[in-house]
C-alpha positions as MATLAB code, in Angstrom:
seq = 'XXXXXXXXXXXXXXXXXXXXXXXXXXXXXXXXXXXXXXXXXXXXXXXXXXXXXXXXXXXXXXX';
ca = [
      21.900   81.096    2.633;
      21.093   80.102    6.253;
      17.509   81.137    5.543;
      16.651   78.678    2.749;
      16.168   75.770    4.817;
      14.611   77.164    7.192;
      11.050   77.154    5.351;
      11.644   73.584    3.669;
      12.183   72.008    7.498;
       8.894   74.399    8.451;
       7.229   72.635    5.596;
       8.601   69.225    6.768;
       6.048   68.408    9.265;
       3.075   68.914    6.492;
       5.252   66.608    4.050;
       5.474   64.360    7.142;
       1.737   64.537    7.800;
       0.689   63.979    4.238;
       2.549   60.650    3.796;
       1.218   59.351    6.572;
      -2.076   59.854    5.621;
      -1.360   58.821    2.358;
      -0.153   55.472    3.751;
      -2.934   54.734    5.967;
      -5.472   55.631    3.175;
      -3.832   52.773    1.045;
      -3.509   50.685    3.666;
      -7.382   51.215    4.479;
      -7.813   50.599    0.551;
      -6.055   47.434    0.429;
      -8.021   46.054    3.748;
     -11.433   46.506    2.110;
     -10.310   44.989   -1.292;
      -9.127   42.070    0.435;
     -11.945   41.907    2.407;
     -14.232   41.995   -0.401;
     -12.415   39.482   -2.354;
     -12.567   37.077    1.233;
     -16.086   37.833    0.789;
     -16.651   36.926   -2.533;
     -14.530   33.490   -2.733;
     -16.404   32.524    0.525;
     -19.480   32.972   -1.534;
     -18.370   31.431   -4.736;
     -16.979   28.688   -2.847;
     -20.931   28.018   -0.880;
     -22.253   28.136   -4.224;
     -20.124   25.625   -5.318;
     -20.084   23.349   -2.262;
     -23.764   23.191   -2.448;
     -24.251   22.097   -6.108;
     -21.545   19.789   -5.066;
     -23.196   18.206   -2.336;
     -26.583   18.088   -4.086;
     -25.522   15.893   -7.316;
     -24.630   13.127   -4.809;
     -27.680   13.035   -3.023;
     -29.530   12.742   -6.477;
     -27.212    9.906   -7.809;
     -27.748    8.030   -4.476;
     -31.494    8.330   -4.547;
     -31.657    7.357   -7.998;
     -29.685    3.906   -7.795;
];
């Protein structure tokens, strides 16, 4: 009975190894979706800044 958990703790390491990869793998997911997203709100938000600031400039020069 000794035996038995002897292989499980020799397969420990790999288990051990595994969910650390797995957790750095989401972690790396998670860093380029937010980055994307930062990306794409800073974009939407020059879009949107610039129409902004434009329709002043056109009611100004027209009164």
């Amino acid at each position: 009975m000794q035996d038995k958990p002897e292989p499980s703790a020799a397969k420990m390491p790999y288990v051990l190894e595994f969910a650390k990869f797995l957790g750095i793998f989401i972690v790396m997911i998670g860093a380029a979706l937010s980055l994307l997203h930062v990306i794409w709100v800073a974009t939407q938000g020059n879009q949107t800044n610039a129409s902004a600031a434009v329709a002043p400039a056109v009611s100004r020069g027209g009164h």
